[in-house]
Short mmCIF file of C-alpha atoms and ligand atoms in Angstrom, two decimals:
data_model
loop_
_atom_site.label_atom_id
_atom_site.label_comp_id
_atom_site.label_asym_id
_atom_site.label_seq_id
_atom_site.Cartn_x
_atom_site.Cartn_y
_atom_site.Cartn_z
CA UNK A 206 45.79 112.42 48.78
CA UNK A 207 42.98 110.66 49.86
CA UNK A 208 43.23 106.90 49.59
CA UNK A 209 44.30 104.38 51.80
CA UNK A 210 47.24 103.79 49.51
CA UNK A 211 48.43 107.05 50.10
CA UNK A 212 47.95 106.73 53.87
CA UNK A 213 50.42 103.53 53.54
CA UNK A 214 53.19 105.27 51.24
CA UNK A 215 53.01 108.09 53.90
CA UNK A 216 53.82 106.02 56.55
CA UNK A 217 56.68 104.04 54.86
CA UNK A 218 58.06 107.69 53.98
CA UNK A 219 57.52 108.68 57.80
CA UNK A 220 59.11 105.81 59.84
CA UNK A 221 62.06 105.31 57.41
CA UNK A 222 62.74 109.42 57.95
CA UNK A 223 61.66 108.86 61.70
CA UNK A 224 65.05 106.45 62.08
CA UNK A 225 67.65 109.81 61.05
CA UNK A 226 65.65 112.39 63.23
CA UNK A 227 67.43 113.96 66.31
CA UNK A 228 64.09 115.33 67.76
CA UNK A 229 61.77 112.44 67.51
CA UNK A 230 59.05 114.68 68.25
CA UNK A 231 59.64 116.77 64.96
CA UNK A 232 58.21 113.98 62.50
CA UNK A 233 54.62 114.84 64.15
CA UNK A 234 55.14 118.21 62.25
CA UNK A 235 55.96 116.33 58.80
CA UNK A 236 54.05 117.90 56.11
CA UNK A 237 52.83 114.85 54.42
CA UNK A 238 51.00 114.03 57.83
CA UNK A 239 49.39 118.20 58.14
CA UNK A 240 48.25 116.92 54.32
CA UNK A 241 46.98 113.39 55.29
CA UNK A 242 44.80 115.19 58.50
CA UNK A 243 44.00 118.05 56.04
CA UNK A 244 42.51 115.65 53.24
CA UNK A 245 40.38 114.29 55.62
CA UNK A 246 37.34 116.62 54.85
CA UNK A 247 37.62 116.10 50.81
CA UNK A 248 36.95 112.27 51.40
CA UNK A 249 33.67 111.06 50.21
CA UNK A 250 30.92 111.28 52.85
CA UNK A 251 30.84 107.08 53.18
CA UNK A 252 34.20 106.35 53.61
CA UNK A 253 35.41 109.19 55.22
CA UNK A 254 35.10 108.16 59.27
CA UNK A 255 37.07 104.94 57.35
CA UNK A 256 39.54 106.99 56.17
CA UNK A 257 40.08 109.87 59.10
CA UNK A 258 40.25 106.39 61.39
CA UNK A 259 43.31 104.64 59.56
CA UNK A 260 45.13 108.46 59.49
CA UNK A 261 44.71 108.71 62.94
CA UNK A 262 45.94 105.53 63.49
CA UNK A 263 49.17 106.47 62.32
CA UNK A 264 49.51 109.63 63.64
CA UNK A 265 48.62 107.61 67.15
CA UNK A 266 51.27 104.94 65.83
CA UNK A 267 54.39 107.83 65.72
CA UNK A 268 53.03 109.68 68.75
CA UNK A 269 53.61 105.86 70.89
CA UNK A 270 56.94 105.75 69.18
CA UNK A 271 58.17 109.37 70.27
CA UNK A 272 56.81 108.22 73.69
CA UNK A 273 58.32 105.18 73.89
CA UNK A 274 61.57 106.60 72.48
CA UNK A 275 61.95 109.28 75.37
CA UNK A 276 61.49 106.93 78.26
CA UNK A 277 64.14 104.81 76.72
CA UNK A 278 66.20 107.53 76.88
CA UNK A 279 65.09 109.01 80.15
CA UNK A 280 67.80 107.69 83.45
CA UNK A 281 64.70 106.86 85.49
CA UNK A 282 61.21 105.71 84.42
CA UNK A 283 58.49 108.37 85.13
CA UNK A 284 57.04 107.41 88.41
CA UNK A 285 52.73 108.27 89.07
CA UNK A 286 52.75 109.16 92.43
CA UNK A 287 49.17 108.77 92.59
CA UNK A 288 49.20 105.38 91.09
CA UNK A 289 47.97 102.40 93.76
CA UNK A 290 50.51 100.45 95.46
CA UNK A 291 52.50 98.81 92.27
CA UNK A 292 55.48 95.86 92.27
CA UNK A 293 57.76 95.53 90.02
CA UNK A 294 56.02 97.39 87.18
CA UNK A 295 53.31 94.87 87.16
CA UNK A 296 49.35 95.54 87.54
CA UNK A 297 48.56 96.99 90.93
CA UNK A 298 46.74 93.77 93.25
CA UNK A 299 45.76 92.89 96.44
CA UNK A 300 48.32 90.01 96.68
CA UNK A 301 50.47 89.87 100.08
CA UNK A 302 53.69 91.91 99.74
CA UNK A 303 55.95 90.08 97.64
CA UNK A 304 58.71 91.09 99.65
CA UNK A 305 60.98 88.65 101.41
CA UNK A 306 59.77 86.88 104.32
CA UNK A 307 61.37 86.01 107.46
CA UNK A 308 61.95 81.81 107.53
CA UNK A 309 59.43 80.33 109.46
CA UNK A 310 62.06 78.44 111.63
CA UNK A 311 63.68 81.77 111.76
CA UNK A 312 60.74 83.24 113.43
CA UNK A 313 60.46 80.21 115.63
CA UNK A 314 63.57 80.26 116.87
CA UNK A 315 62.93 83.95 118.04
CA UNK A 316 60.08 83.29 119.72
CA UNK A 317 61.10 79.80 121.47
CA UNK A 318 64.57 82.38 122.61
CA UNK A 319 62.63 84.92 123.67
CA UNK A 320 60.26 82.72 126.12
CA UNK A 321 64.18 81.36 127.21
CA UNK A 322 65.41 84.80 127.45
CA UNK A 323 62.39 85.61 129.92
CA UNK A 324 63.66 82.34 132.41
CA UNK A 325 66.67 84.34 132.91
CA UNK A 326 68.85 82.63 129.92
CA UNK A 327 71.11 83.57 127.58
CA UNK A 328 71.30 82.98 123.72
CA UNK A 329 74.32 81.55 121.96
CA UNK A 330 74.98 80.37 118.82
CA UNK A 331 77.09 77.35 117.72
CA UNK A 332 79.22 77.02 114.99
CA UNK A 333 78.94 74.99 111.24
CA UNK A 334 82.21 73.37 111.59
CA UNK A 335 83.96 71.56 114.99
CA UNK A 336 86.41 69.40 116.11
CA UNK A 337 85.77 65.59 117.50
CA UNK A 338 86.52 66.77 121.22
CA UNK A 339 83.71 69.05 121.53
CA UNK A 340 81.34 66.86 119.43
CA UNK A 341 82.28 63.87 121.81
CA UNK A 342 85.17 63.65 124.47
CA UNK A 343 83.62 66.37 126.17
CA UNK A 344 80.37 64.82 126.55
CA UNK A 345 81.74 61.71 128.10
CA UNK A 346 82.19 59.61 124.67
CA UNK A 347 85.64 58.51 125.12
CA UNK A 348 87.48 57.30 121.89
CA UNK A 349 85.49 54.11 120.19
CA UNK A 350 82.81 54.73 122.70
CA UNK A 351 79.63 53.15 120.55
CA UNK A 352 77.33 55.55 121.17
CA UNK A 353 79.63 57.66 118.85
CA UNK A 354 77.99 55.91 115.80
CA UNK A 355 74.67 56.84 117.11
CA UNK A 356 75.14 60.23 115.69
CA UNK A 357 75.67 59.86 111.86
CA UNK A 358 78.38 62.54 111.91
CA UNK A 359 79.63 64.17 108.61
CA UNK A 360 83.67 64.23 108.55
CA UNK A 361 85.91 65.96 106.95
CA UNK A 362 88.72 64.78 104.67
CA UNK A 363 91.21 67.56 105.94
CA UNK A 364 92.70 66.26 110.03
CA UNK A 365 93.24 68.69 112.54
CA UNK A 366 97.12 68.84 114.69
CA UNK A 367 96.08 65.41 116.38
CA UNK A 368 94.84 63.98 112.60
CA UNK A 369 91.64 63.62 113.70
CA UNK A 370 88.91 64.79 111.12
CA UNK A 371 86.60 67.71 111.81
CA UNK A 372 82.98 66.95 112.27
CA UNK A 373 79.88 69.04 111.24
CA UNK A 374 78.33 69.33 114.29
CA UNK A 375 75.43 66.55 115.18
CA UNK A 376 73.94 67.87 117.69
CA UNK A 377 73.67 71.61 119.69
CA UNK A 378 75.63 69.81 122.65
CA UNK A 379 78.94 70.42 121.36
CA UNK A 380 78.38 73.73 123.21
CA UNK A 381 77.89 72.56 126.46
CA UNK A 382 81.76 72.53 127.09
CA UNK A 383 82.37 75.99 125.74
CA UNK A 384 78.95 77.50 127.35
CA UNK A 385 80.01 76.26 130.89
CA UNK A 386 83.75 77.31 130.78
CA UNK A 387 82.15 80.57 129.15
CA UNK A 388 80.05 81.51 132.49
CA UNK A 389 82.49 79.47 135.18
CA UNK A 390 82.52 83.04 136.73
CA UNK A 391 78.50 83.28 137.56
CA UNK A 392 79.13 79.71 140.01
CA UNK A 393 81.78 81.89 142.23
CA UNK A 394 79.37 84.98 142.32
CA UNK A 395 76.59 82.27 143.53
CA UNK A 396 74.28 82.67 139.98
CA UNK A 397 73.19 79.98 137.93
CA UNK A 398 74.74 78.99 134.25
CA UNK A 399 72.15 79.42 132.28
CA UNK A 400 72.13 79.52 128.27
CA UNK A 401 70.59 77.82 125.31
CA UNK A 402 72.15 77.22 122.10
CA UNK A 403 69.46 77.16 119.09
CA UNK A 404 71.42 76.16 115.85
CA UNK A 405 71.86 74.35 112.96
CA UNK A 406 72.56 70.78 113.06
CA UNK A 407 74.32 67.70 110.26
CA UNK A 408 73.73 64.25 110.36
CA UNK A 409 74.11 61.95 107.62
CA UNK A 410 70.88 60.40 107.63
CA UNK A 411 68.47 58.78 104.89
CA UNK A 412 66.04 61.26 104.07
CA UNK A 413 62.41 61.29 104.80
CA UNK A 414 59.23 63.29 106.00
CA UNK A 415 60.35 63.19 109.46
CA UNK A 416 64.45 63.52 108.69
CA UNK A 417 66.36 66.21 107.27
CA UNK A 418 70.76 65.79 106.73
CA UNK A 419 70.08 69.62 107.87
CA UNK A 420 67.75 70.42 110.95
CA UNK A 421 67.79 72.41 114.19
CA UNK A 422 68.21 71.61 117.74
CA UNK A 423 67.83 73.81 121.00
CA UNK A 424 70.17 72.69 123.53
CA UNK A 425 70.15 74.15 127.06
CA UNK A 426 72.29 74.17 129.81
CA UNK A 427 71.59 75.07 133.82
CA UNK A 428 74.01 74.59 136.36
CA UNK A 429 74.05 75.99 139.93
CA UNK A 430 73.89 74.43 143.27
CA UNK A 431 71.19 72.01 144.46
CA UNK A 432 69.87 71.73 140.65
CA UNK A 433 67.62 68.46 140.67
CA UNK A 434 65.28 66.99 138.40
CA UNK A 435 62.54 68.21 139.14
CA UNK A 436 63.29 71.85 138.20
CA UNK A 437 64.45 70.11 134.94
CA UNK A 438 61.12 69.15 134.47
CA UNK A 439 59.22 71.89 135.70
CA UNK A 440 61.77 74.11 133.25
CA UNK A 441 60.01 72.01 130.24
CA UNK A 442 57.25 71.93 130.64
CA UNK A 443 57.01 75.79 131.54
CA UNK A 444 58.68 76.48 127.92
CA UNK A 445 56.59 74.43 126.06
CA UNK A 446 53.09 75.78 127.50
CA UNK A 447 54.31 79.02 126.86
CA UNK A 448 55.35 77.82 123.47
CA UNK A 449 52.21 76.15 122.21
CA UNK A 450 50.30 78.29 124.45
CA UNK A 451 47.95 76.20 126.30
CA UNK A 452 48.43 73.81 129.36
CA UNK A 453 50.05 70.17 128.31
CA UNK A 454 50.72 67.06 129.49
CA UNK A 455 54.64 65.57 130.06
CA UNK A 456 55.89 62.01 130.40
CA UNK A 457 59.19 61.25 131.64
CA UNK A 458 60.85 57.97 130.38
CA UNK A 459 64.15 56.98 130.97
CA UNK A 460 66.53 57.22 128.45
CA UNK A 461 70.37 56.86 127.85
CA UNK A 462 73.05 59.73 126.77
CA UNK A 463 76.55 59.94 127.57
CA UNK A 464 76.58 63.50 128.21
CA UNK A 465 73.90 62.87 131.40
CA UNK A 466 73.21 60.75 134.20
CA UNK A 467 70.56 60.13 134.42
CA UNK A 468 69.07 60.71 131.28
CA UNK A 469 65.45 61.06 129.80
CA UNK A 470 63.14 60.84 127.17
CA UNK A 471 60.83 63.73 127.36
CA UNK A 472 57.09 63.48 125.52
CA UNK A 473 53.89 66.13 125.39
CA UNK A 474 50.51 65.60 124.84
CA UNK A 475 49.89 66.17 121.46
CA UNK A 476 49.41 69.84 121.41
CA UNK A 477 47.30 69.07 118.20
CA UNK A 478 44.51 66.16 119.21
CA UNK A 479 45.36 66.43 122.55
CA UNK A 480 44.46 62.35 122.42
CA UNK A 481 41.05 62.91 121.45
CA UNK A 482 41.92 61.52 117.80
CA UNK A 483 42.97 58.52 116.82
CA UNK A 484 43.84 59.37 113.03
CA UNK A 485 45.74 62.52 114.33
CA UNK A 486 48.48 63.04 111.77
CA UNK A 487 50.97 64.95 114.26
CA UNK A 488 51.24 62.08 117.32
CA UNK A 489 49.64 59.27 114.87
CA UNK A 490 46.66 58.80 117.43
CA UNK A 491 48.83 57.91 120.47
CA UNK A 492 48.12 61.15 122.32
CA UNK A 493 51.96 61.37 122.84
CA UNK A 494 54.61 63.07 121.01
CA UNK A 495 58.62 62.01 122.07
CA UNK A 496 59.83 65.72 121.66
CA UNK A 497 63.35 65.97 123.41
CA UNK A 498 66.19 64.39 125.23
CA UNK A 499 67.55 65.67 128.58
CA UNK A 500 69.07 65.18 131.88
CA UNK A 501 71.01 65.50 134.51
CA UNK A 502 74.55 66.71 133.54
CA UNK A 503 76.98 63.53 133.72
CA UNK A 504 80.24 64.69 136.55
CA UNK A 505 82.36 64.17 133.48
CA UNK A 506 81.13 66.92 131.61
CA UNK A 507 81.18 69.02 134.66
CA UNK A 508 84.73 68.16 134.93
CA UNK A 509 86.06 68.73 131.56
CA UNK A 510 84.82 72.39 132.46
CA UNK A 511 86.93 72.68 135.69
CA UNK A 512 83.53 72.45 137.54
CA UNK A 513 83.51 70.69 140.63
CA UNK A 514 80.27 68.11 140.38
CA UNK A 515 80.67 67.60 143.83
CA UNK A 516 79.61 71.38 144.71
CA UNK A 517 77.47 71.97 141.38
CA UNK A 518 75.02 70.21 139.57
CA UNK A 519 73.14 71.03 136.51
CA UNK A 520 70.98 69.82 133.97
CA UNK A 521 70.96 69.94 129.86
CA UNK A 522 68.26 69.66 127.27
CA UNK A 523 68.24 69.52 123.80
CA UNK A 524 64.96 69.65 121.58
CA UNK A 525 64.47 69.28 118.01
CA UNK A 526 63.02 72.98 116.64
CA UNK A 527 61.81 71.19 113.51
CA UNK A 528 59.50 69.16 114.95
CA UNK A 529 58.51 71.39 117.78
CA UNK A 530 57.23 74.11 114.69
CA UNK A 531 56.07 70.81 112.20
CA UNK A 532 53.81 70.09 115.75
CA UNK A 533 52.80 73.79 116.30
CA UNK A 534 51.72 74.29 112.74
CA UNK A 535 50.24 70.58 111.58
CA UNK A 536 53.38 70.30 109.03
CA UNK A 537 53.84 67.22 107.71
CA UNK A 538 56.58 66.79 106.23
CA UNK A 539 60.61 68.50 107.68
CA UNK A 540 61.79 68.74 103.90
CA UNK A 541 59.42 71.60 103.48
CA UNK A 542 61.61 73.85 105.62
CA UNK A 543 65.01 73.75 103.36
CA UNK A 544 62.98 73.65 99.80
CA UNK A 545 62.69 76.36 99.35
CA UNK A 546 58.91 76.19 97.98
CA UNK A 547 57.46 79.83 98.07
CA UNK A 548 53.68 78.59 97.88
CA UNK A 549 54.81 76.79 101.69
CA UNK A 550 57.11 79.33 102.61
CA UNK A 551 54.90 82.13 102.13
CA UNK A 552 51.98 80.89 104.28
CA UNK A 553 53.98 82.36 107.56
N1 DAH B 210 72.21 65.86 121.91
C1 DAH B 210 71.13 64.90 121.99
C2 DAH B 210 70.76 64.44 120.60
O1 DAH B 210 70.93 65.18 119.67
C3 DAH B 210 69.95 65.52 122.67
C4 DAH B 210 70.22 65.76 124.12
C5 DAH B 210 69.91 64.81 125.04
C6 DAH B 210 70.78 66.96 124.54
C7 DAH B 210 70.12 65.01 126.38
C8 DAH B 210 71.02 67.17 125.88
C9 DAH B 210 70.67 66.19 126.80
O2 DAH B 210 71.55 68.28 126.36
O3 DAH B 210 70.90 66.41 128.11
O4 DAH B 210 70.28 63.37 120.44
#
């Protein structure tokens, strides 16, 4: 045997007898392939490196098959322990973990809560479902109040005892009620109420690069006695040097909410351009970006928590996280945070 013929009859005769084996391994003992490897030297001087090349070939070929075959067969794969770092099987690379990521509101939210935490607050969450008094009677929007329409609230078909629907909540605020009956106790031991609420938020809105149906709010809540204003303000504008980490600029306009009397409209310097650039993308070259609402907690409110406005006052905040991050990080557009687009998601 000696012929490249014979080299391709041996093979058919090999891999059809490889199929019934039990040991795998056995067919590199087959005769025919000691012969092939044997014949080797007999070849003519000019073709044999030719010829010992195509039988090694196939005796590589049925070695990678006996290989292959025992892995298959093997409960785990064989694992190099030497090998560099290595996901999922594929080439080794000096790409970023391709682990999960924390969300990069997630990580806000942790940070804005910890700076909170640190003013003597406590976190609480809200809820993804609520019903029509917390959302409005509680914060002073009696029943056809207009304001009501202001907030764009989803509804649901099902009515709760008084056949009122349920409402995803609008806005963090539909935790004031709960947060200040929550802490009632801290007024009689002569300590503040002091929480924020950073949550998920609904509104049924037309959707563009600076609105979201789905977004995130911060609300906040102090109440004690002699609150006034200007700790309000000085409370702000604390959290959001410490959040963008550098001293900024406020302006106080007035503003109108049910839930507060009186009310404001809270803006920053632009923490980007800081008004040194009139094409800035984040505050659009004014210098000025409107960032929350807030104010002094309406008597109503305090009532409908059995707290007596006459002997307490407070004031309530409540800041949109989206655009607080979209500012921090030059983002400009909200949709980015609920795509779920690795190539954006990954950059935190
Ligand atoms: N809930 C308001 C909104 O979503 C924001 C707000 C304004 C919250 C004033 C407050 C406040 O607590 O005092 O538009």
């Amino acid at each position: 045997m000696s012929s490249s013929d014979d080299i391709a009859r041996v093979r058919e005769t090999l891999l059809s007898r490889y199929e019934g084996l039990e040991t795998k391994a056995d067919i590199l003992k087959s005769p025919e392939l000691k012969e092939l490897l044997a014949g080797i030297r007999d070849v003519e001087p000019s073709e044999r490196s030719a010829y010992g090349q195509a039988v090694n070939a196939l005796q590589q070929e049925l070695k990678e098959k006996v290989l292959s075959n025992m892995h298959e067969k093997s409960a785990l794969p064989s694992i190099d322990v030497t090998a560099p770092f290595d996901i999922n099987g594929e080439k080794p690379s000096l790409l970023p973990s391709e682990n999960g990521t924390t969300h990069p509101l997630t990580q806000e939210i942790a940070t804005l809560s910890d700076i909170f935490y640190r003013m003597g607050y406590v976190v609480e969450e809200s809820r993804e479902i609520d019903d029509q008094y917390h959302m409005f009677e509680a914060l002073n929007f009696p029943k056809g109040h207009p304001a009501r329409d202001d907030y764009d609230t989803f509804m649901t078909v099902e009515k709760d005892s008084e056949g009122e629907p349920f409402v995803a909540p609008a806005h963090t605020s539909t935790m004031q009620n709960r947060i200040l009956k929550k802490y009632h106790a801290n007024l009689e031991k002569g300590e503040a109420i002091a929480a924020i609420v950073p949550d998920r938020v609904f509104r049924n809105e037309d959707l563009d690069a600076r609105h979201e149906h789905t977004f995130y709010q911060v609300e906040g809540v102090y109440v004690a006695k002699g609150v006034h204003a200007g700790m309000l303000i000085a409370t702000l504008q604390q959290f959001l040097q410490e959040y963008y980490g550098k001293e900024l600029e406020v302006r106080v306009n007035p503003f109108y909410f049910p839930f507060t009397e009186p009310s404001f409209e809270f803006a920053l310097s632009c923490p980007f351009c800081e008004g040194n650039d009139s094409s800035c993308k984040v505050c659009g070259g004014e210098g000025w970006v409107e960032l929350l609402g807030c104010g002094m907690i309406h008597p109503n409110v305090l009532k409908a928590a059995d707290i007596d406005p006459n002997e307490y006052t407070g004031f309530a905040f409540g800041c949109g996280i989206d655009r607080l991050v979209m500012m921090k990080y030059q983002i400009e557009d909200v949709r980015h945070f609920e795509s779920a687009k690795l190539d954006f998601l990954r950059q935190f």
